[in-house]
PDB file of C-alpha atoms in Angstrom:
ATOM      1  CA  UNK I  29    -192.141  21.435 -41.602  1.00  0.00           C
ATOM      2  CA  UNK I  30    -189.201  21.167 -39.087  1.00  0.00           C
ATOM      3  CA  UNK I  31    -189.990  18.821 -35.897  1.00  0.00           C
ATOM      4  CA  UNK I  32    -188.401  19.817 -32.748  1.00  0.00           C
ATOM      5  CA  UNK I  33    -184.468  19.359 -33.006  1.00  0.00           C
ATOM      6  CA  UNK I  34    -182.681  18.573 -30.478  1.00  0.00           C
ATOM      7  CA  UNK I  35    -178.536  18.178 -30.404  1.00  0.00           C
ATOM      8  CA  UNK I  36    -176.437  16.299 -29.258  1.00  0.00           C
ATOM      9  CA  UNK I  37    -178.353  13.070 -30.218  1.00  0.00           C
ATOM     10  CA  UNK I  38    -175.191  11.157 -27.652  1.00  0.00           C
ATOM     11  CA  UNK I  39    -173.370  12.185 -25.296  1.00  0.00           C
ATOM     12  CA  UNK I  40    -170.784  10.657 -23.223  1.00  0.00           C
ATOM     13  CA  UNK I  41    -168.994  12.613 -20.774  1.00  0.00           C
ATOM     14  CA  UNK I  42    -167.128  12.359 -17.198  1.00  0.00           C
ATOM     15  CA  UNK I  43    -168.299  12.643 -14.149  1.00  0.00           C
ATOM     16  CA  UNK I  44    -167.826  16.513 -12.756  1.00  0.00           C
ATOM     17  CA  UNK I  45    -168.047  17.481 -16.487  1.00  0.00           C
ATOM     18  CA  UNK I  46    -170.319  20.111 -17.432  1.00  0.00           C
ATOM     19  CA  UNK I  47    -173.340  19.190 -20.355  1.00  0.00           C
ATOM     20  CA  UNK I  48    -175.173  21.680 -22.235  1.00  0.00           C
ATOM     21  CA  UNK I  49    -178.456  20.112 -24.282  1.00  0.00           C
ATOM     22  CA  UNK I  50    -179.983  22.239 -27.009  1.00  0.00           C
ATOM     23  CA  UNK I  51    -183.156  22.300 -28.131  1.00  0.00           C
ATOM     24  CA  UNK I  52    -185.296  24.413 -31.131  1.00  0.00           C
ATOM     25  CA  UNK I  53    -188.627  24.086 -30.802  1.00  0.00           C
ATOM     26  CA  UNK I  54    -191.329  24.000 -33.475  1.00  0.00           C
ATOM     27  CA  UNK I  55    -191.584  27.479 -35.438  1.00  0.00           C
ATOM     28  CA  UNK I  56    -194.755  29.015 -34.022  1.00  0.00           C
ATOM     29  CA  UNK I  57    -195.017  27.502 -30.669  1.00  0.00           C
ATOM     30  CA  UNK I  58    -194.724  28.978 -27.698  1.00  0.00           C
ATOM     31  CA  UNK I  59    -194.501  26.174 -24.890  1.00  0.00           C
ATOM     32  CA  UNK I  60    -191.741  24.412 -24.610  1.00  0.00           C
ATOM     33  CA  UNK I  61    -190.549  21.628 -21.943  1.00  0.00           C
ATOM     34  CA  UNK I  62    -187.999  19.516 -20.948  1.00  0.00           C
ATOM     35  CA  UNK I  63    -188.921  15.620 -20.206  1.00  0.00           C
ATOM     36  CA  UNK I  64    -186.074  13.056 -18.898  1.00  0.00           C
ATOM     37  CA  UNK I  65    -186.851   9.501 -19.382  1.00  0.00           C
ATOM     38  CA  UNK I  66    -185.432   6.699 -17.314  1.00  0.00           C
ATOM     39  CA  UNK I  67    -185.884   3.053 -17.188  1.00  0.00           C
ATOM     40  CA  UNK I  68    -186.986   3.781 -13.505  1.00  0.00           C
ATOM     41  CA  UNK I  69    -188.968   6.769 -13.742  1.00  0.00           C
ATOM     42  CA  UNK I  70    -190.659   6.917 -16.985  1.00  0.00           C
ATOM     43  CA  UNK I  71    -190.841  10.195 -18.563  1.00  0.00           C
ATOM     44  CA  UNK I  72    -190.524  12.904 -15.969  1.00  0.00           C
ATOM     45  CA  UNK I  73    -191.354  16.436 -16.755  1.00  0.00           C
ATOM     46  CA  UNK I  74    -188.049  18.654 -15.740  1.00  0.00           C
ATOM     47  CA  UNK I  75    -189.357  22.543 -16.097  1.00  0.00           C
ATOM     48  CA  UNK I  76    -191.561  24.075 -19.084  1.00  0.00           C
ATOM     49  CA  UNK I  77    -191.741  27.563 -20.594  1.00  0.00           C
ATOM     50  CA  UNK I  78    -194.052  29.250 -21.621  1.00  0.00           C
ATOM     51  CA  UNK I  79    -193.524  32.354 -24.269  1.00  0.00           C
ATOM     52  CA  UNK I  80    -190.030  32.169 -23.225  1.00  0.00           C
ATOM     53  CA  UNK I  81    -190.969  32.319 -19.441  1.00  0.00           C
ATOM     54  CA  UNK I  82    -190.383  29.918 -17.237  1.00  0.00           C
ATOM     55  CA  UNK I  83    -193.460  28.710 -15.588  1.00  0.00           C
ATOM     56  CA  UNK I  84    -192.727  25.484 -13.928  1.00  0.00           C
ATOM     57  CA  UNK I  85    -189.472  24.049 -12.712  1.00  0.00           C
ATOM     58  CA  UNK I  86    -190.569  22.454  -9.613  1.00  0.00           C
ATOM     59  CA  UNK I  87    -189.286  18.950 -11.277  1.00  0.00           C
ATOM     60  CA  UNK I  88    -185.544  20.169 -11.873  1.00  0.00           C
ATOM     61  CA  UNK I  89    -184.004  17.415  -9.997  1.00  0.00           C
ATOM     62  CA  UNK I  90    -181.509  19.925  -7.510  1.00  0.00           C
ATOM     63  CA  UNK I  91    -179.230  22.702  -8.485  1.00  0.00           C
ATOM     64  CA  UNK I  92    -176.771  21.683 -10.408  1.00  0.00           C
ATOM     65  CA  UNK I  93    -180.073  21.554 -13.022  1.00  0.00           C
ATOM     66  CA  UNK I  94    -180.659  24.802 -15.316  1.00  0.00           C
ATOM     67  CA  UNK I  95    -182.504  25.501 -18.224  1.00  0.00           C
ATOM     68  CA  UNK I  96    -182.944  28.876 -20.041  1.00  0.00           C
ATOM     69  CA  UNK I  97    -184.830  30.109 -22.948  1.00  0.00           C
ATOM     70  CA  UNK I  98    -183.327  33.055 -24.317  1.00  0.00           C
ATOM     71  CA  UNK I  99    -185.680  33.610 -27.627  1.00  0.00           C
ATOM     72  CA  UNK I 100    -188.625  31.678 -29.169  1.00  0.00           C
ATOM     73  CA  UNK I 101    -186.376  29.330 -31.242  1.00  0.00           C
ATOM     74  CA  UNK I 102    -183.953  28.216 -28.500  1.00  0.00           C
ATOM     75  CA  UNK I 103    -183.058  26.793 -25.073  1.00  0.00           C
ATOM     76  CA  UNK I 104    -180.823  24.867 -23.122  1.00  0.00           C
ATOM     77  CA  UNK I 105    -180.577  22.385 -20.484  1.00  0.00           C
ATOM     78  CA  UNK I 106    -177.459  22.295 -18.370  1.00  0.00           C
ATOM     79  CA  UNK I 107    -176.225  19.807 -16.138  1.00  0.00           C
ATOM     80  CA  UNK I 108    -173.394  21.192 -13.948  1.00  0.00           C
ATOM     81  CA  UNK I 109    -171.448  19.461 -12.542  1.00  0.00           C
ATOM     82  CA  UNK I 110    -172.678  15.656 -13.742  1.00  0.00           C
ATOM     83  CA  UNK I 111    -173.254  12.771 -12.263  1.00  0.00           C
ATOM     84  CA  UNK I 112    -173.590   8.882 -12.988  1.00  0.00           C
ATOM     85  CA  UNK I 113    -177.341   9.200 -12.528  1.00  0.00           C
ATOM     86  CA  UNK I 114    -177.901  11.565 -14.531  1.00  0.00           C
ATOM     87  CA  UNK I 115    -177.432   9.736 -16.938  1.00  0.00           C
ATOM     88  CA  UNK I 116    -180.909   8.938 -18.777  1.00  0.00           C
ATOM     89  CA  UNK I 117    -182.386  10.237 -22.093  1.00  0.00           C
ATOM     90  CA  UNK I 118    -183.805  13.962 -22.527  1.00  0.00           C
ATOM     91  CA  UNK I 119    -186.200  15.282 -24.364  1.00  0.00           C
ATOM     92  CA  UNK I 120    -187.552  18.517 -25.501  1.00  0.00           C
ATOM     93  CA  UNK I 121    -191.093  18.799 -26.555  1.00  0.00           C
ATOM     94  CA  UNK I 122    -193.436  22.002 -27.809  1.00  0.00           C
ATOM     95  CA  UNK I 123    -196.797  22.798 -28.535  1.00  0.00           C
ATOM     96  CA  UNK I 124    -198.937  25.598 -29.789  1.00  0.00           C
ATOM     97  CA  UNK I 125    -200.990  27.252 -27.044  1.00  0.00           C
ATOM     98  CA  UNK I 126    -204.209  26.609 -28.838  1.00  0.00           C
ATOM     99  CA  UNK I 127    -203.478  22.890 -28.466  1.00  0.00           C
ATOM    100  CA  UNK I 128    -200.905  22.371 -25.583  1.00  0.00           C
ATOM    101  CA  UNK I 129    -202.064  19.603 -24.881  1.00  0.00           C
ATOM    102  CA  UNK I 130    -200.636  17.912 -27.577  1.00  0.00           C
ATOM    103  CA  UNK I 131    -196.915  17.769 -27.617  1.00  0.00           C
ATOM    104  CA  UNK I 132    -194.509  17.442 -29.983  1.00  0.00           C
ATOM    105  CA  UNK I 133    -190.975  16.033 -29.055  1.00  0.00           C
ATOM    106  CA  UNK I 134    -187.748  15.831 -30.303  1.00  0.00           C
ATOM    107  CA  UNK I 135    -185.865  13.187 -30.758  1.00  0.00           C
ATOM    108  CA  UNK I 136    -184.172  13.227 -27.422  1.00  0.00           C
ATOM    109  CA  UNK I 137    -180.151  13.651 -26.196  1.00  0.00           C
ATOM    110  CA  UNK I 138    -178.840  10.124 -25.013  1.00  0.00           C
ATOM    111  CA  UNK I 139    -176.539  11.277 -21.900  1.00  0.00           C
ATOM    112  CA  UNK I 140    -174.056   8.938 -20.314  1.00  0.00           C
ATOM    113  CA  UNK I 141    -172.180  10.140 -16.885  1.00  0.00           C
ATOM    114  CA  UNK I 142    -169.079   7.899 -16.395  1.00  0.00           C
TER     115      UNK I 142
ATOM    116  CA  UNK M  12    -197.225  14.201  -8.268  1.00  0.00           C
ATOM    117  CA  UNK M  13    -200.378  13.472 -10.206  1.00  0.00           C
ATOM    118  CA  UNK M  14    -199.641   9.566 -11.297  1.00  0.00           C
ATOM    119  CA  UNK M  15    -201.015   7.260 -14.418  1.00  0.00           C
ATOM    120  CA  UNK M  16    -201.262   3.838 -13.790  1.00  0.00           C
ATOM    121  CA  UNK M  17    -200.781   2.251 -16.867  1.00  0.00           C
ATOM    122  CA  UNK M  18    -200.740  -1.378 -17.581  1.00  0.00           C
ATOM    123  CA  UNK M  19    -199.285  -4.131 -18.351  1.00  0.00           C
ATOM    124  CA  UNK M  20    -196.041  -3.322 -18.410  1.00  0.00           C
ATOM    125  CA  UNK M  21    -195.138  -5.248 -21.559  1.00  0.00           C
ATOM    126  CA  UNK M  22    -196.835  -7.307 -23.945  1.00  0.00           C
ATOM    127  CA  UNK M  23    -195.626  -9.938 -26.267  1.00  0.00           C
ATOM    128  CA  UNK M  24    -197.852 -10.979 -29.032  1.00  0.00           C
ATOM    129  CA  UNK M  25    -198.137 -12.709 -32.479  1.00  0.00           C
ATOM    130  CA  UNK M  26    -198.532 -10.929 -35.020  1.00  0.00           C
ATOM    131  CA  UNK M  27    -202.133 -10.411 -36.132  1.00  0.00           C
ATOM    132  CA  UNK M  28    -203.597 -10.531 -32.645  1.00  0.00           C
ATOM    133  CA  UNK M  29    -205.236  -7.866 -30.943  1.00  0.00           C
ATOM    134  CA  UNK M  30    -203.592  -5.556 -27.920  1.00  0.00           C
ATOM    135  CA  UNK M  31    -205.225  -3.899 -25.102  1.00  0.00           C
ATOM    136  CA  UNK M  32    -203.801  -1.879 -23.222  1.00  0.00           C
ATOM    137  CA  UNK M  33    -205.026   1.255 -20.134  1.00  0.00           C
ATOM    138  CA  UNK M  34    -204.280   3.496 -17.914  1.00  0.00           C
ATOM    139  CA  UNK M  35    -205.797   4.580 -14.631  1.00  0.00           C
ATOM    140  CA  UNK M  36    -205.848   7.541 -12.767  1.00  0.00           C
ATOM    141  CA  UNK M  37    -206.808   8.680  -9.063  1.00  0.00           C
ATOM    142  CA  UNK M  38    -207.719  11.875 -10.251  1.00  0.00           C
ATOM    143  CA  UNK M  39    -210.024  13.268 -13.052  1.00  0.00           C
ATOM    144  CA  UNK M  40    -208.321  14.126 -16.598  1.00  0.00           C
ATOM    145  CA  UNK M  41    -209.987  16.303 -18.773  1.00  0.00           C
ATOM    146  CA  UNK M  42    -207.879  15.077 -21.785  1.00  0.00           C
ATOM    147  CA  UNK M  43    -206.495  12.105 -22.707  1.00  0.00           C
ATOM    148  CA  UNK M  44    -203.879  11.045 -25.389  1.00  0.00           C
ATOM    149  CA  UNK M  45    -201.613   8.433 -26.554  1.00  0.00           C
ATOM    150  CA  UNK M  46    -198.423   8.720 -27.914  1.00  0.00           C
ATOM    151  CA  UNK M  47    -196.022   5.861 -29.809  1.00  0.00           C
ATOM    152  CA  UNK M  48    -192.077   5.885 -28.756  1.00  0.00           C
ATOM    153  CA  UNK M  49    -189.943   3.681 -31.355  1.00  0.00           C
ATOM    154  CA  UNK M  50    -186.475   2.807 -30.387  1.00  0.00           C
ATOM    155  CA  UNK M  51    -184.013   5.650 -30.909  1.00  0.00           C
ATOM    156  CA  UNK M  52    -186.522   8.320 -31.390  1.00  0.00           C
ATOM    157  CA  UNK M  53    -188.957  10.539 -29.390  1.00  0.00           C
ATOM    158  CA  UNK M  54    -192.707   9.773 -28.653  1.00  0.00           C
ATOM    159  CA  UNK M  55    -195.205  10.782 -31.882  1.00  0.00           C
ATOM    160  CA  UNK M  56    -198.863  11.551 -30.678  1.00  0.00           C
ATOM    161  CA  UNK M  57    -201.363   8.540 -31.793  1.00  0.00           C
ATOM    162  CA  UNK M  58    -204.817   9.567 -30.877  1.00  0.00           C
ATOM    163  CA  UNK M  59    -206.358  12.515 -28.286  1.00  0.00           C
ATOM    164  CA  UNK M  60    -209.499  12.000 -26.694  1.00  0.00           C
ATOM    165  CA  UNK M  61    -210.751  15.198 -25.360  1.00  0.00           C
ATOM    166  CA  UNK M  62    -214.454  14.113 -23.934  1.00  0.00           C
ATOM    167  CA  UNK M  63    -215.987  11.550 -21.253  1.00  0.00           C
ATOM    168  CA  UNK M  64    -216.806   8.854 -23.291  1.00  0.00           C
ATOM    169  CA  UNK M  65    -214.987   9.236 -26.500  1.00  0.00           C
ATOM    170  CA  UNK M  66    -214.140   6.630 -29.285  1.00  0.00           C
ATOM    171  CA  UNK M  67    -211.535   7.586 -31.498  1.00  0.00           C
ATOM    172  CA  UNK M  68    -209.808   5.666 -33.990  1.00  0.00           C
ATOM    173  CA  UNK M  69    -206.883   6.093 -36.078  1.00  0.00           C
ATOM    174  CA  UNK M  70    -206.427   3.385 -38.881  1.00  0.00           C
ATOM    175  CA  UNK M  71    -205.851  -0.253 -36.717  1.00  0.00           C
ATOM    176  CA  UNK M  72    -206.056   1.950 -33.360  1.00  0.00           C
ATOM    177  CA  UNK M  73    -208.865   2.596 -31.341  1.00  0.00           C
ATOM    178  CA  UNK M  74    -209.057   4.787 -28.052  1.00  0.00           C
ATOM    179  CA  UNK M  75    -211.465   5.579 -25.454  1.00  0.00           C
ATOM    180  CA  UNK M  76    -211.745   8.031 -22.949  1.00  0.00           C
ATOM    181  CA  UNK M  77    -213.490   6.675 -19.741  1.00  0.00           C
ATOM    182  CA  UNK M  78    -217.096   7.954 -18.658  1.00  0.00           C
ATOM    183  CA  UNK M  79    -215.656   8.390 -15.038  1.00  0.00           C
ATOM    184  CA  UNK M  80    -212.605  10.956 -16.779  1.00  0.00           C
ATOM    185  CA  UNK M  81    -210.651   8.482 -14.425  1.00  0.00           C
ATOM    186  CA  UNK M  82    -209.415   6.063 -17.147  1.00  0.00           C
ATOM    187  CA  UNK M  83    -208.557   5.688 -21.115  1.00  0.00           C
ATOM    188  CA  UNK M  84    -207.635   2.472 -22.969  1.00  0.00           C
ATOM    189  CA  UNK M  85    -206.087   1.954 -26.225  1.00  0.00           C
ATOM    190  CA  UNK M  86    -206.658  -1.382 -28.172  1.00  0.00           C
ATOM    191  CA  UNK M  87    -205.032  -2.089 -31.363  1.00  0.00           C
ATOM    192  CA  UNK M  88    -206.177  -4.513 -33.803  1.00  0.00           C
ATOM    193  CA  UNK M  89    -204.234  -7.458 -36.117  1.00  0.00           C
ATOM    194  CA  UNK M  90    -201.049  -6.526 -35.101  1.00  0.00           C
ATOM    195  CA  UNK M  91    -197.861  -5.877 -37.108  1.00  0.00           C
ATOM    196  CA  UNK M  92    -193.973  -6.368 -36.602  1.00  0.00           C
ATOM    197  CA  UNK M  93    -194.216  -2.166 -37.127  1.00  0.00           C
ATOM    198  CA  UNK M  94    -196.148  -1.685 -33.701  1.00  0.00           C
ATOM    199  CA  UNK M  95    -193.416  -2.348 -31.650  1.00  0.00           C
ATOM    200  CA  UNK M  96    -192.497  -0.032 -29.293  1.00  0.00           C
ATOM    201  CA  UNK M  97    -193.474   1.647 -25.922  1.00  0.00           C
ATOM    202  CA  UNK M  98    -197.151   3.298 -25.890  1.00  0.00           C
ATOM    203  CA  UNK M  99    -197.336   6.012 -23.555  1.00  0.00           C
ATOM    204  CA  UNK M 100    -200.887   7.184 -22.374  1.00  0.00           C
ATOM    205  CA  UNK M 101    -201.013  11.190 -21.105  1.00  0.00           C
ATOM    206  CA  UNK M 102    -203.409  13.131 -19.102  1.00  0.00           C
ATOM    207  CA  UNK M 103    -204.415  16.711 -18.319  1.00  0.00           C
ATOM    208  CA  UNK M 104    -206.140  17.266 -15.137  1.00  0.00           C
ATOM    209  CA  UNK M 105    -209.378  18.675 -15.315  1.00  0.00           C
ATOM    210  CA  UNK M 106    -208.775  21.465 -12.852  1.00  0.00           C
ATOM    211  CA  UNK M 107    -205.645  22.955 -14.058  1.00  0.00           C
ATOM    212  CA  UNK M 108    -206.391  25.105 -17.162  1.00  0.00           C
ATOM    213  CA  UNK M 109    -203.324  24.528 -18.954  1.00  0.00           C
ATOM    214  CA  UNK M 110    -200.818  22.582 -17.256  1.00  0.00           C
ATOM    215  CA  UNK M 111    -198.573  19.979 -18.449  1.00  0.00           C
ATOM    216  CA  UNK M 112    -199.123  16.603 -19.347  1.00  0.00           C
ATOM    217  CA  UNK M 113    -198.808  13.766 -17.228  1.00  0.00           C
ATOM    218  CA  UNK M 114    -197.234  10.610 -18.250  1.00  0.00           C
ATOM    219  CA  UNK M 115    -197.910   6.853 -17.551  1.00  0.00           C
ATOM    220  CA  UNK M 116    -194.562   4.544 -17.560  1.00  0.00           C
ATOM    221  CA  UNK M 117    -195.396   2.629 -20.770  1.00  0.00           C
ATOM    222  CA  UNK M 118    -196.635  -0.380 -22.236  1.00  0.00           C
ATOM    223  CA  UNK M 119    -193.524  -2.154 -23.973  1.00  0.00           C
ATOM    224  CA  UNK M 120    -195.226  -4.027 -26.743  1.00  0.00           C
ATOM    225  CA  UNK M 121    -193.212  -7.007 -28.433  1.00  0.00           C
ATOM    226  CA  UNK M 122    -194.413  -8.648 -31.993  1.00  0.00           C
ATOM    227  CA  UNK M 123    -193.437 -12.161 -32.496  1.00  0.00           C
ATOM    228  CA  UNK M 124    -194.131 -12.306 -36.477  1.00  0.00           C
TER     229      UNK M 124
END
């Protein structure tokens, strides 16, 4: 079976520039979230969905955060515009609402804001 | 936010000892899990503990979920060069049905062969 894929794998991009991250989830599940890990911070959950909904975004960092989930198999995170310190490694996990409590992640987006 | 105190930090060992490692909580978790992050990839669930008291193992690793609900530790036994990485423990508070995990900062384990 298919693990959670997540693209890019790298990014590099400018400061002011705007980054779309794209995750598929695992066929079958229906919660999905959005973790950013930093050296600093650890992992830190961003905003999770839940049959598509959005149920929790209370850790989106500020506004120029979004994330949508327009079917089962798909969402995005966008950063616009970027900034240097958003720079940090994000990663998209799911689970099956029988066992939610056990995620499984991608293999995360490496972003770098010059 | 709800935070895991996990600890130490990092560990460097030879290989074929024994690691230790735990994480503490203020509040009361009604789940418990560890998960294994290798460089480059995304963390891989290792063991879930799911009642007070627990022993779980899984091959060289054991886990245990505290009697209190407060605490879990993970020890792992005769080391290899392979169990480097960062160990992550997880928790689900007790009172919030199905919420979202929350994650400890990581035990950065080293393996001096």
């Amino acid at each position: 079976d298919a693990g959670v894929i997540q693209s890019p794998r790298h990014e590099v991009t400018e400061m002011g520039q705007e980054v779309t991250l794209r995750c598929k989830p695992i066929s079958g599940h229906d919660y999905l979230f959005w973790y950013r890990q930093t050296m600093m911070r650890g992992l830190e959950l961003l905003i999770y969905f839940n049959n598509n909904v959005p149920i929790d975004d209370s850790g989106m960092p500020e506004d120029r955060f979004s994330a949508k989930m327009p079917n089962a198999s798909f969402s995005t995170l966008k950063i616009q515009p970027s900034e240097p310190r958003d720079s940090a490694v994000y990663f998209c996990a799911s689970s099956s609402h029988s066992g939610s409590r056990e995620l499984f992640f991608g293999e995360g987006s490496r972003l770098t804001v010059l | 936010g709800q935070q895991l105190n996990q600890s130490p930090q990092s560990m460097f060992i030879q290989e074929g000892e024994d690691v230790s490692m735990n994480c503490t909580s203020s509040s009361i978790f009604n789940t418990w899990l560890w998960y294994k992050q290798d460089p480059g990839e995304g963390p891989v669930l290792l063991i879930a503990l799911y009642k007070a008291g627990e022993l779980t193992s899984n091959g060289r690793l054991t886990a245990q979920f505290g009697i209190t609900r407060k605490d879990s530790f993970l020890n792992i036994s005769a080391s290899i060069p392979s169990d480097v990485g960062i160990y992550f423990c997880a928790g689900q508070l007790s009172t919030s049905g199905n919420t979202p995990l929350v994650f400890g900062k990581g035990t950065r384990l080293s393996v001096i062969a």
